[in-house]
Amino acid sequence: MGDNLRFGGRVAVITGAGNGLGRCHSSLLALRGAKVVVNDCGSSLAGEGQSSQPADNVVAEIERAGGTAIANYDTVHTREGARSIVQTAVEHFGRIDILVWNAGILIPSPLEDISDPDWRWMLGVHLDGSMFMARAAWPYFKGRGYGRLIFTSSSGAMYGQGDLAAYGAAKGGIFGFMRSLAREVGEDDLRVNAILPGAATRMVLEESSIFWDENPGLGNPAHVSALVAYLAHEQCQDNGRIYTAGAGFFARTEIMEARGIRFDHRRPVTPEQVADAWPQINDLSNVETFSDAIAHGTRIFNPA
Ligand code: NAD
């Protein structure tokens, strides 16, 4: 095993890179030769406050290790902030090849206590932020016919978690956004994927600490960074996919559909028929996935 997946000549923008996962992704890509824009507005877990310190610290770490990086303190969730983050890459390093969309906040709350501002704030940072950053970088990717875009979603969206409805909604929106963007790449060597990470960062809720405390190394974010680096590399040709990584575990994760049942579409189907077929409709022993919504529609509307 060597270190042949190098990023010499590549420029990477990593958002929320002053702490946790983003810090680790930045260090790994810089170690492998990428020039890195370390973006972080230095907020609290709930998205409050601002500081240049986290991004500056990571840039200093990278430079001490012999790498090249520049800090950016803008916030991802405004059009202007996103543009400025991408501009930092273009002005200082002349291009952008890789965007790791990683910045995130967490405001846990049961549904009845979610305030309107908190709901907007969560969607703003995660979902508006994803769109603003992707839209700012897209013309550069398209212009050169090359790019790697990695979105950070969450198993909290894929599988749900109590008290995380706002977070789940925001992170779930990223799946739909990512999948649709992946269908816009055309012939370009442009790849758009998403990850579901697991690592012991300040974001992980208290109850998970039982895993990390008893198993040193389990929560190391470097496990996730290995996946991010592969998805960010030109060798990776997968597009529109979702991958899980954490604690040394790596797997493709998919939204699936059961084989289901097909009734004669020339006659009305009754609710009783649906009720009788319920076990078959729910049977996940034989599942299918689809390359895009057209493929899914072709399956549904093709009775043959
Ligand atoms: P973290 O809190 O350690 O790091 C997040 C960073 O994002 C912070 O440094 C923060 O200052 C920055 N940030 C927040 N809002 C920003 C904004 N508007 N603009 C720029 N920077 C901003 O958390 P982490 O665990 O490293 O999380 C990284 C990503 O992974 C997040 O998107 C998170 O939702 C996701 N995630 C993490 C886990 C996990 O196990 N740690 C699990 C699922 C998803």
mmCIF file of C-alpha atoms and ligand atoms in Angstrom:
data_model
loop_
_atom_site.group_PDB
_atom_site.id
_atom_site.type_symbol
_atom_site.label_atom_id
_atom_site.label_comp_id
_atom_site.label_asym_id
_atom_site.label_seq_id
_atom_site.Cartn_x
_atom_site.Cartn_y
_atom_site.Cartn_z
ATOM 1 C CA MET A 1 0.000 0.000 0.000
ATOM 2 C CA GLY A 2 1.543 3.272 -1.118
ATOM 3 C CA ASP A 3 0.342 6.809 -1.246
ATOM 4 C CA ASN A 4 -0.250 7.000 -4.981
ATOM 5 C CA LEU A 5 -3.517 8.917 -4.680
ATOM 6 C CA ARG A 6 -1.888 12.352 -4.848
ATOM 7 C CA PHE A 7 -3.392 15.788 -5.442
ATOM 8 C CA GLY A 8 -0.422 17.686 -6.883
ATOM 9 C CA GLY A 9 -1.699 20.701 -8.865
ATOM 10 C CA ARG A 10 -5.212 20.346 -7.461
ATOM 11 C CA VAL A 11 -6.967 23.061 -5.476
ATOM 12 C CA ALA A 12 -9.475 22.063 -2.802
ATOM 13 C CA VAL A 13 -11.982 24.190 -0.909
ATOM 14 C CA ILE A 14 -13.137 22.654 2.346
ATOM 15 C CA THR A 15 -15.901 24.381 4.287
ATOM 16 C CA GLY A 16 -16.180 24.187 8.069
ATOM 17 C CA ALA A 17 -12.550 23.079 8.069
ATOM 18 C CA GLY A 18 -11.486 24.697 11.334
ATOM 19 C CA ASN A 19 -12.615 21.792 13.519
ATOM 20 C CA GLY A 20 -13.519 18.128 13.555
ATOM 21 C CA LEU A 21 -13.936 16.395 10.214
ATOM 22 C CA GLY A 22 -13.113 19.363 7.968
ATOM 23 C CA ARG A 23 -9.820 19.944 9.746
ATOM 24 C CA CYS A 24 -8.859 16.316 9.174
ATOM 25 C CA HIS A 25 -9.952 16.352 5.489
ATOM 26 C CA SER A 26 -7.872 19.512 4.933
ATOM 27 C CA SER A 27 -4.748 18.069 6.503
ATOM 28 C CA LEU A 28 -4.978 14.854 4.483
ATOM 29 C CA LEU A 29 -5.556 16.570 1.135
ATOM 30 C CA ALA A 30 -2.727 19.049 1.846
ATOM 31 C CA LEU A 31 -0.416 16.217 2.874
ATOM 32 C CA ARG A 32 -1.183 14.575 -0.482
ATOM 33 C CA GLY A 33 -0.247 17.743 -2.372
ATOM 34 C CA ALA A 34 -3.471 19.751 -2.754
ATOM 35 C CA LYS A 35 -3.522 23.488 -2.184
ATOM 36 C CA VAL A 36 -6.312 23.979 0.311
ATOM 37 C CA VAL A 37 -8.688 26.806 1.147
ATOM 38 C CA VAL A 38 -9.529 26.235 4.816
ATOM 39 C CA ASN A 39 -12.908 27.890 5.264
ATOM 40 C CA ASP A 40 -14.424 28.305 8.708
ATOM 41 C CA CYS A 41 -16.404 31.147 10.264
ATOM 42 C CA GLY A 42 -15.518 29.895 13.738
ATOM 43 C CA SER A 43 -19.022 29.509 15.133
ATOM 44 C CA SER A 44 -20.295 27.506 18.084
ATOM 45 C CA LEU A 45 -22.055 24.173 17.557
ATOM 46 C CA ALA A 46 -25.362 26.087 17.407
ATOM 47 C CA GLY A 47 -23.916 28.466 14.825
ATOM 48 C CA GLU A 48 -23.364 31.414 17.142
ATOM 49 C CA GLY A 49 -20.350 33.711 17.195
ATOM 50 C CA GLN A 50 -17.469 34.137 14.824
ATOM 51 C CA SER A 51 -13.727 33.593 15.038
ATOM 52 C CA SER A 52 -10.780 33.442 12.650
ATOM 53 C CA GLN A 53 -8.856 31.245 15.091
ATOM 54 C CA PRO A 54 -10.020 27.739 13.983
ATOM 55 C CA ALA A 55 -9.203 28.322 10.288
ATOM 56 C CA ASP A 56 -5.911 30.035 11.150
ATOM 57 C CA ASN A 57 -4.895 27.137 13.390
ATOM 58 C CA VAL A 58 -5.527 24.570 10.655
ATOM 59 C CA VAL A 59 -3.595 26.609 8.075
ATOM 60 C CA ALA A 60 -0.676 26.847 10.528
ATOM 61 C CA GLU A 61 -0.802 23.057 11.086
ATOM 62 C CA ILE A 62 -0.767 22.407 7.338
ATOM 63 C CA GLU A 63 2.115 24.818 6.754
ATOM 64 C CA ARG A 64 4.133 23.286 9.596
ATOM 65 C CA ALA A 65 3.709 19.917 7.856
ATOM 66 C CA GLY A 66 5.042 21.424 4.599
ATOM 67 C CA GLY A 67 1.675 21.906 2.863
ATOM 68 C CA THR A 68 0.004 24.895 1.226
ATOM 69 C CA ALA A 69 -3.201 26.407 2.559
ATOM 70 C CA ILE A 70 -4.992 29.704 2.979
ATOM 71 C CA ALA A 71 -7.675 30.613 5.489
ATOM 72 C CA ASN A 72 -11.107 32.033 4.675
ATOM 73 C CA TYR A 73 -13.543 33.107 7.413
ATOM 74 C CA ASP A 74 -16.694 33.689 5.382
ATOM 75 C CA THR A 75 -19.949 31.961 6.116
ATOM 76 C CA VAL A 76 -21.281 29.403 3.621
ATOM 77 C CA HIS A 77 -24.924 30.315 4.047
ATOM 78 C CA THR A 78 -24.991 33.584 2.114
ATOM 79 C CA ARG A 79 -24.539 34.096 -1.608
ATOM 80 C CA GLU A 80 -21.772 36.636 -0.977
ATOM 81 C CA GLY A 81 -19.985 34.417 1.554
ATOM 82 C CA ALA A 82 -20.007 31.426 -0.794
ATOM 83 C CA ARG A 83 -18.733 33.516 -3.698
ATOM 84 C CA SER A 84 -15.939 34.920 -1.573
ATOM 85 C CA ILE A 85 -14.862 31.407 -0.455
ATOM 86 C CA VAL A 86 -14.617 30.234 -4.078
ATOM 87 C CA GLN A 87 -12.896 33.488 -5.072
ATOM 88 C CA THR A 88 -10.236 32.881 -2.417
ATOM 89 C CA ALA A 89 -9.318 29.670 -4.259
ATOM 90 C CA VAL A 90 -9.370 31.274 -7.695
ATOM 91 C CA GLU A 91 -7.437 34.414 -6.691
ATOM 92 C CA HIS A 92 -4.747 32.673 -4.634
ATOM 93 C CA PHE A 93 -4.385 29.342 -6.397
ATOM 94 C CA GLY A 94 -5.834 30.096 -9.852
ATOM 95 C CA ARG A 95 -8.556 27.443 -9.877
ATOM 96 C CA ILE A 96 -10.845 25.119 -7.943
ATOM 97 C CA ASP A 97 -10.902 21.363 -8.549
ATOM 98 C CA ILE A 98 -12.456 20.002 -5.373
ATOM 99 C CA LEU A 99 -15.228 21.258 -3.119
ATOM 100 C CA VAL A 100 -15.818 19.417 0.144
ATOM 101 C CA TRP A 101 -19.062 20.798 1.536
ATOM 102 C CA ASN A 102 -18.659 20.077 5.231
ATOM 103 C CA ALA A 103 -19.670 23.096 7.363
ATOM 104 C CA GLY A 104 -22.460 22.324 9.778
ATOM 105 C CA ILE A 105 -24.323 23.275 12.919
ATOM 106 C CA LEU A 106 -26.612 21.391 15.276
ATOM 107 C CA ILE A 107 -29.538 22.645 17.342
ATOM 108 C CA PRO A 108 -31.298 19.552 18.740
ATOM 109 C CA SER A 109 -34.911 20.034 19.710
ATOM 110 C CA PRO A 110 -38.175 18.043 19.823
ATOM 111 C CA LEU A 111 -40.646 19.153 17.132
ATOM 112 C CA GLU A 112 -42.896 21.178 19.432
ATOM 113 C CA ASP A 113 -39.923 23.249 20.644
ATOM 114 C CA ILE A 114 -38.298 24.013 17.273
ATOM 115 C CA SER A 115 -38.438 27.785 16.963
ATOM 116 C CA ASP A 116 -39.072 29.304 13.532
ATOM 117 C CA PRO A 117 -35.676 31.062 13.549
ATOM 118 C CA ASP A 118 -33.844 27.832 14.494
ATOM 119 C CA TRP A 119 -35.617 25.924 11.690
ATOM 120 C CA ARG A 120 -34.628 28.612 9.155
ATOM 121 C CA TRP A 121 -31.111 28.758 10.555
ATOM 122 C CA MET A 122 -30.601 24.985 10.203
ATOM 123 C CA LEU A 123 -31.954 24.944 6.642
ATOM 124 C CA GLY A 124 -29.974 28.094 5.887
ATOM 125 C CA VAL A 125 -26.569 26.763 6.894
ATOM 126 C CA HIS A 126 -26.942 23.207 5.584
ATOM 127 C CA LEU A 127 -29.236 23.499 2.584
ATOM 128 C CA ASP A 128 -28.872 27.099 1.377
ATOM 129 C CA GLY A 129 -25.162 26.757 2.155
ATOM 130 C CA SER A 130 -24.863 23.647 -0.032
ATOM 131 C CA MET A 131 -26.598 25.408 -2.903
ATOM 132 C CA PHE A 132 -24.696 28.706 -2.600
ATOM 133 C CA MET A 133 -21.331 26.946 -2.477
ATOM 134 C CA ALA A 134 -22.100 24.530 -5.323
ATOM 135 C CA ARG A 135 -23.516 27.326 -7.474
ATOM 136 C CA ALA A 136 -20.461 29.498 -6.885
ATOM 137 C CA ALA A 137 -18.047 26.679 -7.810
ATOM 138 C CA TRP A 138 -20.078 25.133 -10.662
ATOM 139 C CA PRO A 139 -19.050 27.546 -13.467
ATOM 140 C CA TYR A 140 -15.371 26.865 -12.698
ATOM 141 C CA PHE A 141 -15.954 23.104 -12.738
ATOM 142 C CA LYS A 142 -17.992 23.304 -15.935
ATOM 143 C CA GLY A 143 -15.565 25.752 -17.537
ATOM 144 C CA ARG A 144 -12.709 23.276 -17.241
ATOM 145 C CA GLY A 145 -14.818 20.138 -17.563
ATOM 146 C CA TYR A 146 -13.464 18.800 -14.296
ATOM 147 C CA GLY A 147 -14.521 18.793 -10.653
ATOM 148 C CA ARG A 148 -15.130 16.749 -7.551
ATOM 149 C CA LEU A 149 -17.938 17.832 -5.224
ATOM 150 C CA ILE A 150 -18.532 16.025 -1.951
ATOM 151 C CA PHE A 151 -21.508 16.890 0.234
ATOM 152 C CA THR A 152 -21.684 15.965 3.896
ATOM 153 C CA SER A 153 -25.082 14.608 4.871
ATOM 154 C CA SER A 154 -25.967 12.480 7.869
ATOM 155 C CA SER A 155 -27.497 9.192 8.954
ATOM 156 C CA GLY A 156 -29.747 11.515 11.004
ATOM 157 C CA ALA A 157 -31.406 12.331 7.673
ATOM 158 C CA MET A 158 -31.185 8.885 6.070
ATOM 159 C CA TYR A 159 -32.560 6.982 9.054
ATOM 160 C CA GLY A 160 -33.898 9.710 11.341
ATOM 161 C CA GLN A 161 -33.114 10.500 14.943
ATOM 162 C CA GLY A 162 -35.271 11.889 17.727
ATOM 163 C CA ASP A 163 -34.913 15.629 18.408
ATOM 164 C CA LEU A 164 -33.141 16.141 15.086
ATOM 165 C CA ALA A 165 -36.086 16.876 12.787
ATOM 166 C CA ALA A 166 -34.667 20.222 11.613
ATOM 167 C CA TYR A 167 -31.208 18.747 11.118
ATOM 168 C CA GLY A 168 -32.719 15.715 9.335
ATOM 169 C CA ALA A 169 -34.742 17.948 7.015
ATOM 170 C CA ALA A 170 -31.720 20.061 6.156
ATOM 171 C CA LYS A 171 -29.387 17.105 5.646
ATOM 172 C CA GLY A 172 -32.071 15.152 3.769
ATOM 173 C CA GLY A 173 -32.457 18.013 1.326
ATOM 174 C CA ILE A 174 -28.799 17.522 0.486
ATOM 175 C CA PHE A 175 -29.557 14.039 -0.941
ATOM 176 C CA GLY A 176 -32.061 15.429 -3.436
ATOM 177 C CA PHE A 177 -29.844 18.370 -4.297
ATOM 178 C CA MET A 178 -26.752 16.194 -4.741
ATOM 179 C CA ARG A 179 -28.566 13.599 -6.849
ATOM 180 C CA SER A 180 -30.023 16.211 -9.166
ATOM 181 C CA LEU A 181 -26.667 17.968 -9.590
ATOM 182 C CA ALA A 182 -25.098 14.623 -10.403
ATOM 183 C CA ARG A 183 -27.488 14.410 -13.387
ATOM 184 C CA GLU A 184 -26.277 17.790 -14.669
ATOM 185 C CA VAL A 185 -22.633 16.831 -15.174
ATOM 186 C CA GLY A 186 -23.114 15.798 -18.796
ATOM 187 C CA GLU A 187 -19.913 14.618 -20.465
ATOM 188 C CA ASP A 188 -17.684 16.505 -18.040
ATOM 189 C CA ASP A 189 -15.351 14.686 -15.667
ATOM 190 C CA LEU A 190 -17.390 16.167 -12.863
ATOM 191 C CA ARG A 191 -18.488 13.943 -9.984
ATOM 192 C CA VAL A 192 -20.944 14.761 -7.212
ATOM 193 C CA ASN A 193 -21.371 12.468 -4.218
ATOM 194 C CA ALA A 194 -22.419 12.608 -0.573
ATOM 195 C CA ILE A 195 -21.141 11.046 2.616
ATOM 196 C CA LEU A 196 -22.674 9.964 5.905
ATOM 197 C CA PRO A 197 -19.780 10.367 8.358
ATOM 198 C CA GLY A 198 -19.337 9.147 11.912
ATOM 199 C CA ALA A 199 -16.557 10.575 14.088
ATOM 200 C CA ALA A 200 -15.996 11.805 17.614
ATOM 201 C CA THR A 201 -16.275 15.549 17.106
ATOM 202 C CA ARG A 202 -18.002 18.215 19.185
ATOM 203 C CA MET A 203 -21.092 17.658 17.047
ATOM 204 C CA VAL A 204 -21.704 14.116 18.167
ATOM 205 C CA LEU A 205 -24.321 13.864 20.859
ATOM 206 C CA GLU A 206 -23.303 12.908 24.382
ATOM 207 C CA GLU A 207 -24.884 9.432 24.249
ATOM 208 C CA SER A 208 -22.439 8.324 21.547
ATOM 209 C CA SER A 209 -19.420 9.005 23.748
ATOM 210 C CA ILE A 210 -19.835 5.568 25.296
ATOM 211 C CA PHE A 211 -18.493 4.093 22.020
ATOM 212 C CA TRP A 212 -15.477 6.386 21.785
ATOM 213 C CA ASP A 213 -14.547 6.253 25.479
ATOM 214 C CA GLU A 214 -14.342 2.483 25.491
ATOM 215 C CA ASN A 215 -12.609 2.071 22.116
ATOM 216 C CA PRO A 216 -9.713 4.421 21.466
ATOM 217 C CA GLY A 217 -9.341 5.283 17.776
ATOM 218 C CA LEU A 218 -12.943 4.405 16.959
ATOM 219 C CA GLY A 219 -14.015 8.015 16.617
ATOM 220 C CA ASN A 220 -10.950 9.182 14.699
ATOM 221 C CA PRO A 221 -12.140 11.503 11.882
ATOM 222 C CA ALA A 222 -9.226 10.271 9.743
ATOM 223 C CA HIS A 223 -11.352 7.240 8.854
ATOM 224 C CA VAL A 224 -13.857 9.564 7.188
ATOM 225 C CA SER A 225 -11.123 11.648 5.539
ATOM 226 C CA ALA A 226 -9.842 8.556 3.709
ATOM 227 C CA LEU A 227 -13.232 8.255 1.956
ATOM 228 C CA VAL A 228 -13.376 11.979 1.234
ATOM 229 C CA ALA A 229 -9.892 11.882 -0.301
ATOM 230 C CA TYR A 230 -10.833 8.986 -2.564
ATOM 231 C CA LEU A 231 -14.062 10.695 -3.688
ATOM 232 C CA ALA A 232 -12.034 13.872 -4.291
ATOM 233 C CA HIS A 233 -9.524 12.089 -6.503
ATOM 234 C CA GLU A 234 -9.644 11.966 -10.296
ATOM 235 C CA GLN A 235 -9.502 8.162 -10.105
ATOM 236 C CA CYS A 236 -12.984 8.028 -8.570
ATOM 237 C CA GLN A 237 -15.602 7.954 -11.316
ATOM 238 C CA ASP A 238 -18.696 7.247 -9.205
ATOM 239 C CA ASN A 239 -21.372 9.893 -9.394
ATOM 240 C CA GLY A 240 -24.574 10.651 -7.476
ATOM 241 C CA ARG A 241 -23.818 8.157 -4.743
ATOM 242 C CA ILE A 242 -23.945 8.116 -0.976
ATOM 243 C CA TYR A 243 -21.243 6.493 1.123
ATOM 244 C CA THR A 244 -20.981 5.815 4.839
ATOM 245 C CA ALA A 245 -17.638 6.037 6.683
ATOM 246 C CA GLY A 246 -16.592 5.909 10.294
ATOM 247 C CA ALA A 247 -14.565 3.830 12.737
ATOM 248 C CA GLY A 248 -12.838 1.976 9.893
ATOM 249 C CA PHE A 249 -16.180 0.986 8.303
ATOM 250 C CA PHE A 250 -16.914 1.974 4.686
ATOM 251 C CA ALA A 251 -20.041 1.175 2.682
ATOM 252 C CA ARG A 252 -22.183 2.449 -0.119
ATOM 253 C CA THR A 253 -25.572 3.489 1.245
ATOM 254 C CA GLU A 254 -28.616 3.492 -0.994
ATOM 255 C CA ILE A 255 -32.240 4.512 -1.162
ATOM 256 C CA MET A 256 -33.990 1.378 -2.371
ATOM 257 C CA GLU A 257 -37.333 0.221 -3.651
ATOM 258 C CA ALA A 258 -38.959 -3.154 -3.082
ATOM 259 C CA ARG A 259 -39.905 -5.276 -6.096
ATOM 260 C CA GLY A 260 -43.495 -4.536 -5.101
ATOM 261 C CA ILE A 261 -46.546 -5.710 -6.977
ATOM 262 C CA ARG A 262 -48.157 -4.675 -10.242
ATOM 263 C CA PHE A 263 -51.928 -4.798 -10.787
ATOM 264 C CA ASP A 264 -53.624 -4.469 -14.155
ATOM 265 C CA HIS A 265 -53.548 -0.721 -14.803
ATOM 266 C CA ARG A 266 -56.590 -0.917 -17.064
ATOM 267 C CA ARG A 267 -58.820 -1.582 -14.021
ATOM 268 C CA PRO A 268 -59.141 0.528 -10.859
ATOM 269 C CA VAL A 269 -57.195 -0.858 -7.910
ATOM 270 C CA THR A 270 -59.087 -0.982 -4.611
ATOM 271 C CA PRO A 271 -57.689 -0.161 -1.156
ATOM 272 C CA GLU A 272 -58.487 -3.790 -0.225
ATOM 273 C CA GLN A 273 -56.169 -5.056 -2.961
ATOM 274 C CA VAL A 274 -53.456 -2.808 -1.576
ATOM 275 C CA ALA A 275 -54.137 -4.095 1.950
ATOM 276 C CA ASP A 276 -53.997 -7.738 0.811
ATOM 277 C CA ALA A 277 -50.737 -7.152 -1.042
ATOM 278 C CA TRP A 278 -49.166 -5.251 1.875
ATOM 279 C CA PRO A 279 -46.611 -7.969 2.749
ATOM 280 C CA GLN A 280 -45.412 -8.077 -0.876
ATOM 281 C CA ILE A 281 -45.357 -4.276 -1.149
ATOM 282 C CA ASN A 282 -43.165 -4.190 1.977
ATOM 283 C CA ASP A 283 -40.935 -7.117 1.068
ATOM 284 C CA LEU A 284 -37.370 -5.818 0.904
ATOM 285 C CA SER A 285 -35.781 -9.201 0.200
ATOM 286 C CA ASN A 286 -35.444 -8.231 -3.464
ATOM 287 C CA VAL A 287 -34.731 -4.550 -3.918
ATOM 288 C CA GLU A 288 -33.902 -2.247 -6.768
ATOM 289 C CA THR A 289 -32.051 1.036 -7.072
ATOM 290 C CA PHE A 290 -32.323 3.529 -9.895
ATOM 291 C CA SER A 291 -29.747 5.605 -11.738
ATOM 292 C CA ASP A 292 -32.100 8.602 -11.908
ATOM 293 C CA ALA A 293 -35.772 9.654 -11.749
ATOM 294 C CA ILE A 294 -36.259 8.817 -15.434
ATOM 295 C CA ALA A 295 -35.145 5.235 -14.778
ATOM 296 C CA HIS A 296 -37.529 5.078 -11.826
ATOM 297 C CA GLY A 297 -40.388 6.486 -13.920
ATOM 298 C CA THR A 298 -39.618 3.989 -16.672
ATOM 299 C CA ARG A 299 -40.008 1.189 -14.157
ATOM 300 C CA ILE A 300 -43.288 2.526 -12.766
ATOM 301 C CA PHE A 301 -44.932 3.406 -16.064
ATOM 302 C CA ASN A 302 -43.760 0.402 -18.000
ATOM 303 C CA PRO A 303 -46.190 -2.430 -17.214
ATOM 304 C CA ALA A 304 -44.391 -4.905 -19.466
HETATM 305 P P1 NAD B 1 -17.691 20.492 14.047
HETATM 306 O O1 NAD B 1 -18.675 21.278 14.836
HETATM 307 O O2 NAD B 1 -16.481 19.971 14.729
HETATM 308 O O3 NAD B 1 -17.223 21.333 12.785
HETATM 309 C C1 NAD B 1 -18.103 22.099 12.015
HETATM 310 C C2 NAD B 1 -17.389 23.370 11.602
HETATM 311 O O4 NAD B 1 -18.254 24.094 10.710
HETATM 312 C C3 NAD B 1 -17.083 24.298 12.773
HETATM 313 O O5 NAD B 1 -15.695 24.587 12.814
HETATM 314 C C4 NAD B 1 -17.904 25.560 12.490
HETATM 315 O O6 NAD B 1 -17.243 26.771 12.873
HETATM 316 C C5 NAD B 1 -18.071 25.484 10.977
HETATM 317 N N1 NAD B 1 -19.257 26.209 10.522
HETATM 318 C C6 NAD B 1 -20.507 26.185 11.041
HETATM 319 N N2 NAD B 1 -21.321 26.995 10.348
HETATM 320 C C7 NAD B 1 -20.572 27.534 9.357
HETATM 321 C C8 NAD B 1 -20.872 28.459 8.322
HETATM 322 N N3 NAD B 1 -22.115 28.962 8.166
HETATM 323 N N4 NAD B 1 -19.874 28.807 7.473
HETATM 324 C C9 NAD B 1 -18.609 28.316 7.626
HETATM 325 N N5 NAD B 1 -18.283 27.434 8.618
HETATM 326 C C10 NAD B 1 -19.258 27.054 9.467
HETATM 327 O O7 NAD B 1 -18.540 19.295 13.427
HETATM 328 P P2 NAD B 1 -18.104 18.016 12.558
HETATM 329 O O8 NAD B 1 -18.591 16.812 13.273
HETATM 330 O O9 NAD B 1 -16.710 18.087 12.106
HETATM 331 O O10 NAD B 1 -19.120 18.217 11.334
HETATM 332 C C11 NAD B 1 -18.707 18.325 9.987
HETATM 333 C C12 NAD B 1 -19.885 17.948 9.113
HETATM 334 O O11 NAD B 1 -20.203 16.565 9.281
HETATM 335 C C13 NAD B 1 -21.184 18.709 9.429
HETATM 336 O O12 NAD B 1 -21.861 19.029 8.235
HETATM 337 C C14 NAD B 1 -21.974 17.710 10.224
HETATM 338 O O13 NAD B 1 -23.365 17.966 10.182
HETATM 339 C C15 NAD B 1 -21.575 16.424 9.543
HETATM 340 N N6 NAD B 1 -21.780 15.200 10.328
HETATM 341 C C16 NAD B 1 -20.928 14.880 11.328
HETATM 342 C C17 NAD B 1 -21.107 13.669 11.995
HETATM 343 C C18 NAD B 1 -20.148 13.212 13.065
HETATM 344 O O14 NAD B 1 -20.220 12.045 13.455
HETATM 345 N N7 NAD B 1 -19.260 14.059 13.535
HETATM 346 C C19 NAD B 1 -22.166 12.811 11.677
HETATM 347 C C20 NAD B 1 -23.029 13.185 10.640
HETATM 348 C C21 NAD B 1 -22.796 14.369 9.946
#
